[in-house]
Structure formats: structure tokens, C-alpha cells
Amino acid sequence: MFGFFKDKFNNLKETVSNTAQALVGNVVNSVSQEEEFSQFVLDDMEDMLISADLGVNYASELVDKLRNQTKVKPSEVKNYLKQEFLKTLNEAGDNNINYVDDALNIYFICGVNGVGKTTLIGKLAYKFKNEGKKVLIAAGDTFRAAAEEQLDIWSKRAGADIIRRDKADPASVVFEAIDKTQKEQFDVILVDTAGRLQNKFNLMEELKKIKSVIEKKAPDALRECMLVLDANTGQNGLQQAKVFMEAVNLTSVALTKLDGSAKGAIVLAVAKEMKLPVKLIGVGEKMEDLKSFSSQDFIEAIFE
Ligand SMILES: Nc1nc2c(ncn2[C@@H]2O[C@H](COP(=O)(O)OP(=O)(O)OP(=O)(O)O)[C@@H](O)[C@H]2O)c(=O)[nH]1
Ligand SMILES: [Mg+2]
């Protein structure tokens, strides 16, 4: 079906090389020569995992399992981490983006300001168009002055249709978009949303309102409620995931700006704490810089 989503990510290893060094390289270098998992070695390992943005809880859980046991030796620490990380990612769910043939597929994209929501929508529109799908973008960020023009440019580049209404209520823009697709048979609606309103409460209320319009007007069409996280924000991403989860009940994560980031371990922290699978990764600013995410490939890439 989706050639694009099945694409192997050629440069994945290069993209995650900084993350791999922070998360695996440093730990393996300092631990694997040791005779035993002494208190000192374990403390050191825990510090390294925390500074690689794995999160305090997860880091201490991993280290605690190595305490007072003889099964895993320091020389096997690399394989130990590999198995643990893979298990965490697998338990968070399927990496494939949900899509149903011959039906309307709505993707609700949210996240704090500047993480790359609008860019992700442009890239997704382009990919769906390349797959021969009929795509409509709903410009649900009517708050930021330049947001709709930015989406206009992306939609033209991608060859997708767009619904935009300056200063209108975002929920009404989404209502109109669904209306159009019901009359004209579209495959996909991509809903862009604001990242910043006057305050967090207002933003969450607005997102809830948009989501309830989707659920009322097109029940069963919402395929993903996707949180966009900037790979460089590290642990803050976990906090963001909690807030958005509470407001709109997320189904997945897109991780942007993974190119060059050393903090890609946020993928694991979010999988562990939130049970949310990463489905897409942004690896640059161009249209084609969007890739599918595979837990297996990611693990292979960071462990070589
Ligand atoms: N290097 C890199 N830059 C990216 C990526 N995705 C987005 N960007 C850049 O990040 C900046 C912000 O992107 P936007 O798409 O405007 O972010 P947004 O979440 O829509 O922002 P708001 O609408 O203000 O909330 C832009 O300069 C993008 O070019 C990525 O995967 N890699
Ligand atoms: Mg935007």
C-alpha cells in the first residue's frame, strides 16, 4: 500500500549517531570493562542514561535490575540495553500509521509551538499525494499571523487542497473541511493546530473542541491523534506528552528534528512512560525529509 511508509531509512544510522553515542556508546565504554556491577559502576551508568534523556524513572529501573544479580555481566551490558529498549518500544504499540482504504482518514496533529507541526503536515500531504491520495489540509491554526500562509505554501507544493479562514474559530474550519470531504470524497484530512494561545488552558480547550467536532461529524474517521515532539527538547517532551494526553488522548508521536539531535532517547522515555509509539520522524526541513519509524530499525541503528 504505502511505499513511502515502508521505505527503509537509508541514513538512519547517521541521523541517530549522536543519540547512539550518548545512550549506548558512553555506557558501554565505561561499563563493559568492569569486573562487576558495583555501586560505583551502577551510579555512573545511571547518570549517563539520565543525561542521555532517558528519564530518571526509566534509568533507575534499568540500573536496579542489574543490582545483586549474576546473570548479566558488565561485558554484556550492550546486549542487555538492546533487549530492554526493544521490549519497551514493542510494548508501546505498532509503528505503522493507521490508514483505512476507501474511507476518510483524519489526522489530528498537535504539539507546543515551534516543534514542527505545520512542516510535518506539509510533508505528510506530499507523501499522501505521492501515493495517489486526495488530500485536504484544514488550517486549524488561526491564531498565529503567518501560520495559514505557511500552510498555503506547503499545500501548493504538495498539490493538496486547503481550507483556511482568517481569524475564524479553528473548530469551524475543521467542520467545514469535513463537510467538503463528505461532498467531494477525499481520502485524507490533515488538521493543523496552534502551538500557542494566550495560555495553556485555552490551547487545551481549543484542541478538545476541535476533536469533538471530528468525533461528532465524522465518527470513526479519526485515525491518529498525533503529538509532535522536537527531538531536541529531551525530557521536556515527556511533560508535554502528559499534558496533551490528558486533553486529547493521543494515539502516537511524531519526532521531528531528529537530524543531529543527541536526545533521541526521548523515543524510549515516551514509549516507557506513556505507552505511545513513535510513527513518524522528521529528519530535515525539506518535503521529503519525513520517514516512517521502525522500532527494530531504530534499535539496530543505535546499537550498530
Ligand atoms: N532540521 C529540522 N528542522 C525542522 C524539522 N521539522 C520542522 N523543522 C523546522 O522547525 C521550524 C518550526 O516548524 P513549524 O512547522 O513552523 O512548527 P510548528 O509546530 O507548526 O510551529 P507553530 O505553528 O508556531 O506552533 C521551522 O523552521 C522548520 O523548518 C525537521 O525534521 N528537521
Ligand atoms: Mg504551525
mmCIF file of N, CA and C in Angstrom, residues 36-135:
data_model
loop_
_atom_site.group_PDB
_atom_site.id
_atom_site.type_symbol
_atom_site.label_atom_id
_atom_site.label_comp_id
_atom_site.label_asym_id
_atom_site.label_seq_id
_atom_site.Cartn_x
_atom_site.Cartn_y
_atom_site.Cartn_z
ATOM 1 N N GLU A 36 32.530 -6.246 37.893
ATOM 2 C CA GLU A 36 31.186 -6.469 38.422
ATOM 3 C C GLU A 36 30.397 -5.153 38.451
ATOM 4 N N PHE A 37 29.078 -5.287 38.632
ATOM 5 C CA PHE A 37 28.233 -4.096 38.741
ATOM 6 C C PHE A 37 28.275 -3.578 40.179
ATOM 7 N N SER A 38 29.346 -2.894 40.497
ATOM 8 C CA SER A 38 29.464 -2.318 41.848
ATOM 9 C C SER A 38 28.543 -1.101 41.944
ATOM 10 N N GLN A 39 28.361 -0.642 43.164
ATOM 11 C CA GLN A 39 27.557 0.554 43.386
ATOM 12 C C GLN A 39 28.082 1.713 42.538
ATOM 13 N N PHE A 40 29.385 1.846 42.521
ATOM 14 C CA PHE A 40 30.024 2.928 41.788
ATOM 15 C C PHE A 40 29.720 2.839 40.287
ATOM 16 N N VAL A 41 29.852 1.640 39.735
ATOM 17 C CA VAL A 41 29.601 1.437 38.301
ATOM 18 C C VAL A 41 28.132 1.721 37.966
ATOM 19 N N LEU A 42 27.252 1.237 38.831
ATOM 20 C CA LEU A 42 25.818 1.428 38.572
ATOM 21 C C LEU A 42 25.410 2.906 38.672
ATOM 22 N N ASP A 43 25.971 3.602 39.642
ATOM 23 C CA ASP A 43 25.667 5.036 39.778
ATOM 24 C C ASP A 43 26.112 5.797 38.535
ATOM 25 N N ASP A 44 27.286 5.433 38.081
ATOM 26 C CA ASP A 44 27.850 6.078 36.899
ATOM 27 C C ASP A 44 26.961 5.812 35.672
ATOM 28 N N MET A 45 26.541 4.568 35.550
ATOM 29 C CA MET A 45 25.684 4.162 34.429
ATOM 30 C C MET A 45 24.355 4.917 34.482
ATOM 31 N N GLU A 46 23.803 5.019 35.665
ATOM 32 C CA GLU A 46 22.533 5.717 35.820
ATOM 33 C C GLU A 46 22.659 7.187 35.404
ATOM 34 N N ASP A 47 23.732 7.818 35.837
ATOM 35 C CA ASP A 47 23.961 9.224 35.470
ATOM 36 C C ASP A 47 24.028 9.393 33.954
ATOM 37 N N MET A 48 24.721 8.469 33.309
ATOM 38 C CA MET A 48 24.870 8.580 31.849
ATOM 39 C C MET A 48 23.527 8.409 31.145
ATOM 40 N N LEU A 49 22.744 7.462 31.619
ATOM 41 C CA LEU A 49 21.426 7.238 30.990
ATOM 42 C C LEU A 49 20.509 8.448 31.199
ATOM 43 N N ILE A 50 20.603 9.029 32.379
ATOM 44 C CA ILE A 50 19.767 10.210 32.639
ATOM 45 C C ILE A 50 20.216 11.378 31.755
ATOM 46 N N SER A 51 21.527 11.553 31.636
ATOM 47 C CA SER A 51 21.945 12.690 30.802
ATOM 48 C C SER A 51 21.726 12.439 29.322
ATOM 49 N N ALA A 52 21.478 11.187 28.938
ATOM 50 C CA ALA A 52 21.108 10.899 27.545
ATOM 51 C C ALA A 52 19.603 11.075 27.339
ATOM 52 N N ASP A 53 18.909 11.614 28.352
ATOM 53 C CA ASP A 53 17.472 11.912 28.260
ATOM 54 C C ASP A 53 16.548 10.708 28.261
ATOM 55 N N LEU A 54 16.937 9.704 28.996
ATOM 56 C CA LEU A 54 16.097 8.525 29.087
ATOM 57 C C LEU A 54 15.025 8.707 30.164
ATOM 58 N N GLY A 55 15.223 9.679 31.025
ATOM 59 C CA GLY A 55 14.269 9.887 32.120
ATOM 60 C C GLY A 55 14.771 9.201 33.382
ATOM 61 N N VAL A 56 14.530 9.830 34.512
ATOM 62 C CA VAL A 56 15.048 9.332 35.787
ATOM 63 C C VAL A 56 14.453 7.966 36.148
ATOM 64 N N ASN A 57 13.147 7.831 36.004
ATOM 65 C CA ASN A 57 12.490 6.573 36.395
ATOM 66 C C ASN A 57 12.998 5.379 35.591
ATOM 67 N N TYR A 58 13.038 5.592 34.290
ATOM 68 C CA TYR A 58 13.446 4.501 33.414
ATOM 69 C C TYR A 58 14.910 4.152 33.660
ATOM 70 N N ALA A 59 15.753 5.168 33.796
ATOM 71 C CA ALA A 59 17.185 4.938 34.023
ATOM 72 C C ALA A 59 17.399 4.144 35.311
ATOM 73 N N SER A 60 16.685 4.528 36.380
ATOM 74 C CA SER A 60 16.933 3.799 37.626
ATOM 75 C C SER A 60 16.339 2.400 37.577
ATOM 76 N N GLU A 61 15.255 2.222 36.847
ATOM 77 C CA GLU A 61 14.704 0.869 36.702
ATOM 78 C C GLU A 61 15.712 -0.054 36.008
ATOM 79 N N LEU A 62 16.325 0.463 34.939
ATOM 80 C CA LEU A 62 17.302 -0.348 34.200
ATOM 81 C C LEU A 62 18.503 -0.720 35.074
ATOM 82 N N VAL A 63 18.951 0.241 35.845
ATOM 83 C CA VAL A 63 20.107 0.015 36.701
ATOM 84 C C VAL A 63 19.757 -0.931 37.859
ATOM 85 N N ASP A 64 18.586 -0.753 38.422
ATOM 86 C CA ASP A 64 18.167 -1.604 39.550
ATOM 87 C C ASP A 64 18.124 -3.088 39.189
ATOM 88 N N LYS A 65 17.743 -3.353 37.957
ATOM 89 C CA LYS A 65 17.675 -4.759 37.534
ATOM 90 C C LYS A 65 19.050 -5.434 37.512
ATOM 91 N N LEU A 66 20.095 -4.600 37.454
ATOM 92 C CA LEU A 66 21.453 -5.160 37.384
ATOM 93 C C LEU A 66 22.079 -5.347 38.773
ATOM 94 N N ARG A 67 21.415 -4.832 39.769
ATOM 95 C CA ARG A 67 21.916 -4.893 41.142
ATOM 96 C C ARG A 67 21.712 -6.303 41.706
ATOM 97 N N ASN A 68 22.676 -6.776 42.481
ATOM 98 C CA ASN A 68 22.536 -8.063 43.178
ATOM 99 C C ASN A 68 22.100 -9.215 42.276
ATOM 100 N N GLN A 69 22.681 -9.292 41.116
ATOM 101 C CA GLN A 69 22.384 -10.426 40.237
ATOM 102 C C GLN A 69 23.682 -10.854 39.570
ATOM 103 N N THR A 70 23.714 -12.079 39.065
ATOM 104 C CA THR A 70 24.949 -12.548 38.430
ATOM 105 C C THR A 70 24.732 -12.978 36.984
ATOM 106 N N LYS A 71 23.480 -12.943 36.565
ATOM 107 C CA LYS A 71 23.170 -13.408 35.210
ATOM 108 C C LYS A 71 23.814 -12.527 34.124
ATOM 109 N N VAL A 72 23.581 -11.226 34.259
ATOM 110 C CA VAL A 72 24.145 -10.295 33.269
ATOM 111 C C VAL A 72 25.477 -9.759 33.781
ATOM 112 N N LYS A 73 26.502 -9.897 32.942
ATOM 113 C CA LYS A 73 27.828 -9.402 33.340
ATOM 114 C C LYS A 73 28.072 -8.041 32.680
ATOM 115 N N PRO A 74 28.964 -7.240 33.266
ATOM 116 C CA PRO A 74 29.242 -5.932 32.670
ATOM 117 C C PRO A 74 29.616 -6.018 31.188
ATOM 118 N N SER A 75 30.305 -7.092 30.805
ATOM 119 C CA SER A 75 30.700 -7.220 29.397
ATOM 120 C C SER A 75 29.484 -7.400 28.479
ATOM 121 N N GLU A 76 28.330 -7.734 29.091
ATOM 122 C CA GLU A 76 27.120 -7.959 28.278
ATOM 123 C C GLU A 76 26.144 -6.780 28.349
ATOM 124 N N VAL A 77 26.635 -5.654 28.856
ATOM 125 C CA VAL A 77 25.722 -4.525 29.086
ATOM 126 C C VAL A 77 25.077 -4.016 27.777
ATOM 127 N N LYS A 78 25.810 -4.116 26.697
ATOM 128 C CA LYS A 78 25.270 -3.626 25.424
ATOM 129 C C LYS A 78 24.040 -4.438 25.022
ATOM 130 N N ASN A 79 24.187 -5.732 25.085
ATOM 131 C CA ASN A 79 23.060 -6.591 24.720
ATOM 132 C C ASN A 79 21.879 -6.445 25.694
ATOM 133 N N TYR A 80 22.229 -6.246 26.962
ATOM 134 C CA TYR A 80 21.185 -6.029 27.969
ATOM 135 C C TYR A 80 20.345 -4.801 27.606
ATOM 136 N N LEU A 81 21.014 -3.693 27.307
ATOM 137 C CA LEU A 81 20.282 -2.466 26.960
ATOM 138 C C LEU A 81 19.464 -2.659 25.688
ATOM 139 N N LYS A 82 20.055 -3.332 24.740
ATOM 140 C CA LYS A 82 19.373 -3.557 23.462
ATOM 141 C C LYS A 82 18.054 -4.302 23.668
ATOM 142 N N GLN A 83 18.113 -5.367 24.455
ATOM 143 C CA GLN A 83 16.894 -6.155 24.703
ATOM 144 C C GLN A 83 15.845 -5.336 25.467
ATOM 145 N N GLU A 84 16.313 -4.593 26.457
ATOM 146 C CA GLU A 84 15.390 -3.782 27.268
ATOM 147 C C GLU A 84 14.727 -2.698 26.417
ATOM 148 N N PHE A 85 15.516 -2.034 25.596
ATOM 149 C CA PHE A 85 14.976 -0.941 24.778
ATOM 150 C C PHE A 85 13.973 -1.478 23.754
ATOM 151 N N LEU A 86 14.322 -2.603 23.170
ATOM 152 C CA LEU A 86 13.430 -3.179 22.161
ATOM 153 C C LEU A 86 12.096 -3.571 22.795
ATOM 154 N N LYS A 87 12.169 -4.146 23.977
ATOM 155 C CA LYS A 87 10.963 -4.544 24.685
ATOM 156 C C LYS A 87 10.085 -3.308 24.975
ATOM 157 N N THR A 88 10.709 -2.251 25.424
ATOM 158 C CA THR A 88 9.965 -1.019 25.728
ATOM 159 C C THR A 88 9.261 -0.495 24.475
ATOM 160 N N LEU A 89 9.981 -0.466 23.362
ATOM 161 C CA LEU A 89 9.382 0.066 22.133
ATOM 162 C C LEU A 89 8.254 -0.842 21.638
ATOM 163 N N ASN A 90 8.481 -2.142 21.708
ATOM 164 C CA ASN A 90 7.444 -3.070 21.246
ATOM 165 C C ASN A 90 6.183 -2.973 22.096
ATOM 166 N N GLU A 91 6.370 -2.774 23.397
ATOM 167 C CA GLU A 91 5.202 -2.690 24.283
ATOM 168 C C GLU A 91 4.400 -1.413 24.092
ATOM 169 N N ALA A 92 5.019 -0.410 23.457
ATOM 170 C CA ALA A 92 4.309 0.869 23.264
ATOM 171 C C ALA A 92 3.341 0.810 22.090
ATOM 172 N N GLY A 93 3.453 -0.224 21.258
ATOM 173 C CA GLY A 93 2.482 -0.359 20.167
ATOM 174 C C GLY A 93 3.110 -0.353 18.790
ATOM 175 N N ASP A 94 2.248 -0.514 17.813
ATOM 176 C CA ASP A 94 2.629 -0.639 16.411
ATOM 177 C C ASP A 94 3.131 0.699 15.850
ATOM 178 N N ASN A 95 4.190 0.646 15.053
ATOM 179 C CA ASN A 95 4.730 1.875 14.447
ATOM 180 C C ASN A 95 4.021 2.296 13.166
ATOM 181 N N ASN A 96 3.194 1.436 12.620
ATOM 182 C CA ASN A 96 2.563 1.792 11.343
ATOM 183 C C ASN A 96 1.444 2.798 11.538
ATOM 184 N N ILE A 97 1.441 3.795 10.689
ATOM 185 C CA ILE A 97 0.408 4.813 10.782
ATOM 186 C C ILE A 97 -0.923 4.182 10.341
ATOM 187 N N ASN A 98 -1.977 4.466 11.109
ATOM 188 C CA ASN A 98 -3.281 3.877 10.788
ATOM 189 C C ASN A 98 -3.851 4.502 9.518
ATOM 190 N N TYR A 99 -4.315 3.650 8.644
ATOM 191 C CA TYR A 99 -4.939 4.123 7.403
ATOM 192 C C TYR A 99 -5.942 3.077 6.932
ATOM 193 N N VAL A 100 -7.109 3.541 6.531
ATOM 194 C CA VAL A 100 -8.127 2.619 6.033
ATOM 195 C C VAL A 100 -8.439 2.979 4.577
ATOM 196 N N ASP A 101 -8.352 2.000 3.710
ATOM 197 C CA ASP A 101 -8.653 2.227 2.289
ATOM 198 C C ASP A 101 -10.127 2.551 2.082
ATOM 199 N N ASP A 102 -10.406 3.325 1.055
ATOM 200 C CA ASP A 102 -11.786 3.651 0.685
ATOM 201 C C ASP A 102 -12.597 4.241 1.831
ATOM 202 N N ALA A 103 -11.953 5.075 2.615
ATOM 203 C CA ALA A 103 -12.657 5.743 3.715
ATOM 204 C C ALA A 103 -11.957 7.085 3.957
ATOM 205 N N LEU A 104 -12.616 7.951 4.706
ATOM 206 C CA LEU A 104 -11.974 9.207 5.090
ATOM 207 C C LEU A 104 -11.030 8.932 6.268
ATOM 208 N N ASN A 105 -9.799 9.448 6.150
ATOM 209 C CA ASN A 105 -8.795 9.270 7.195
ATOM 210 C C ASN A 105 -8.385 10.633 7.737
ATOM 211 N N ILE A 106 -8.668 10.881 9.009
ATOM 212 C CA ILE A 106 -8.337 12.186 9.589
ATOM 213 C C ILE A 106 -7.141 12.061 10.532
ATOM 214 N N TYR A 107 -6.203 12.979 10.366
ATOM 215 C CA TYR A 107 -5.021 13.020 11.223
ATOM 216 C C TYR A 107 -4.997 14.356 11.953
ATOM 217 N N PHE A 108 -5.095 14.264 13.254
ATOM 218 C CA PHE A 108 -5.151 15.435 14.113
ATOM 219 C C PHE A 108 -3.756 15.646 14.693
ATOM 220 N N ILE A 109 -3.141 16.768 14.342
ATOM 221 C CA ILE A 109 -1.734 16.985 14.687
ATOM 222 C C ILE A 109 -1.622 18.091 15.736
ATOM 223 N N CYS A 110 -1.027 17.771 16.882
ATOM 224 C CA CYS A 110 -0.894 18.800 17.919
ATOM 225 C C CYS A 110 0.503 18.799 18.527
ATOM 226 N N GLY A 111 0.770 19.832 19.309
ATOM 227 C CA GLY A 111 2.087 19.959 19.941
ATOM 228 C C GLY A 111 2.370 21.412 20.270
ATOM 229 N N VAL A 112 3.337 21.658 21.136
ATOM 230 C CA VAL A 112 3.635 23.034 21.539
ATOM 231 C C VAL A 112 4.269 23.807 20.382
ATOM 232 N N ASN A 113 4.403 25.121 20.556
ATOM 233 C CA ASN A 113 4.812 25.926 19.413
ATOM 234 C C ASN A 113 6.252 25.657 18.965
ATOM 235 N N GLY A 114 6.392 25.652 17.651
ATOM 236 C CA GLY A 114 7.729 25.524 17.071
ATOM 237 C C GLY A 114 8.273 24.118 16.914
ATOM 238 N N VAL A 115 7.518 23.104 17.325
ATOM 239 C CA VAL A 115 8.054 21.735 17.247
ATOM 240 C C VAL A 115 8.108 21.182 15.820
ATOM 241 N N GLY A 116 7.301 21.779 14.918
ATOM 242 C CA GLY A 116 7.317 21.320 13.525
ATOM 243 C C GLY A 116 6.005 20.735 13.040
ATOM 244 N N LYS A 117 4.901 21.138 13.635
ATOM 245 C CA LYS A 117 3.580 20.615 13.233
ATOM 246 C C LYS A 117 3.247 20.946 11.779
ATOM 247 N N THR A 118 3.364 22.237 11.437
ATOM 248 C CA THR A 118 2.969 22.674 10.099
ATOM 249 C C THR A 118 3.871 22.041 9.037
ATOM 250 N N THR A 119 5.154 21.975 9.344
ATOM 251 C CA THR A 119 6.096 21.327 8.421
ATOM 252 C C THR A 119 5.735 19.851 8.244
ATOM 253 N N LEU A 120 5.397 19.190 9.326
ATOM 254 C CA LEU A 120 5.025 17.771 9.270
ATOM 255 C C LEU A 120 3.790 17.588 8.394
ATOM 256 N N ILE A 121 2.838 18.505 8.528
ATOM 257 C CA ILE A 121 1.624 18.408 7.727
ATOM 258 C C ILE A 121 1.943 18.565 6.243
ATOM 259 N N GLY A 122 2.819 19.511 5.936
ATOM 260 C CA GLY A 122 3.235 19.692 4.545
ATOM 261 C C GLY A 122 3.894 18.433 3.992
ATOM 262 N N LYS A 123 4.769 17.859 4.784
ATOM 263 C CA LYS A 123 5.475 16.649 4.350
ATOM 264 C C LYS A 123 4.510 15.472 4.200
ATOM 265 N N LEU A 124 3.577 15.364 5.137
ATOM 266 C CA LEU A 124 2.602 14.266 5.079
ATOM 267 C C LEU A 124 1.693 14.414 3.861
ATOM 268 N N ALA A 125 1.292 15.668 3.597
ATOM 269 C CA ALA A 125 0.441 15.929 2.427
ATOM 270 C C ALA A 125 1.165 15.477 1.164
ATOM 271 N N TYR A 126 2.428 15.810 1.087
ATOM 272 C CA TYR A 126 3.246 15.450 -0.064
ATOM 273 C C TYR A 126 3.346 13.937 -0.223
ATOM 274 N N LYS A 127 3.564 13.253 0.875
ATOM 275 C CA LYS A 127 3.688 11.800 0.817
ATOM 276 C C LYS A 127 2.363 11.144 0.428
ATOM 277 N N PHE A 128 1.269 11.593 1.025
ATOM 278 C CA PHE A 128 -0.031 11.016 0.665
ATOM 279 C C PHE A 128 -0.358 11.305 -0.804
ATOM 280 N N LYS A 129 -0.046 12.520 -1.259
ATOM 281 C CA LYS A 129 -0.292 12.847 -2.671
ATOM 282 C C LYS A 129 0.517 11.919 -3.577
ATOM 283 N N ASN A 130 1.760 11.679 -3.183
ATOM 284 C CA ASN A 130 2.600 10.769 -3.971
ATOM 285 C C ASN A 130 2.024 9.369 -4.047
ATOM 286 N N GLU A 131 1.227 9.016 -3.076
ATOM 287 C CA GLU A 131 0.581 7.705 -3.065
ATOM 288 C C GLU A 131 -0.748 7.735 -3.806
ATOM 289 N N GLY A 132 -1.036 8.879 -4.423
ATOM 290 C CA GLY A 132 -2.257 8.988 -5.209
ATOM 291 C C GLY A 132 -3.503 9.295 -4.394
ATOM 292 N N LYS A 133 -3.318 9.752 -3.176
ATOM 293 C CA LYS A 133 -4.483 10.053 -2.328
ATOM 294 C C LYS A 133 -4.963 11.480 -2.560
ATOM 295 N N LYS A 134 -6.259 11.679 -2.306
ATOM 296 C CA LYS A 134 -6.820 13.024 -2.379
ATOM 297 C C LYS A 134 -6.762 13.640 -0.978
ATOM 298 N N VAL A 135 -6.035 14.747 -0.868
ATOM 299 C CA VAL A 135 -5.677 15.277 0.450
ATOM 300 C C VAL A 135 -6.211 16.696 0.675
#
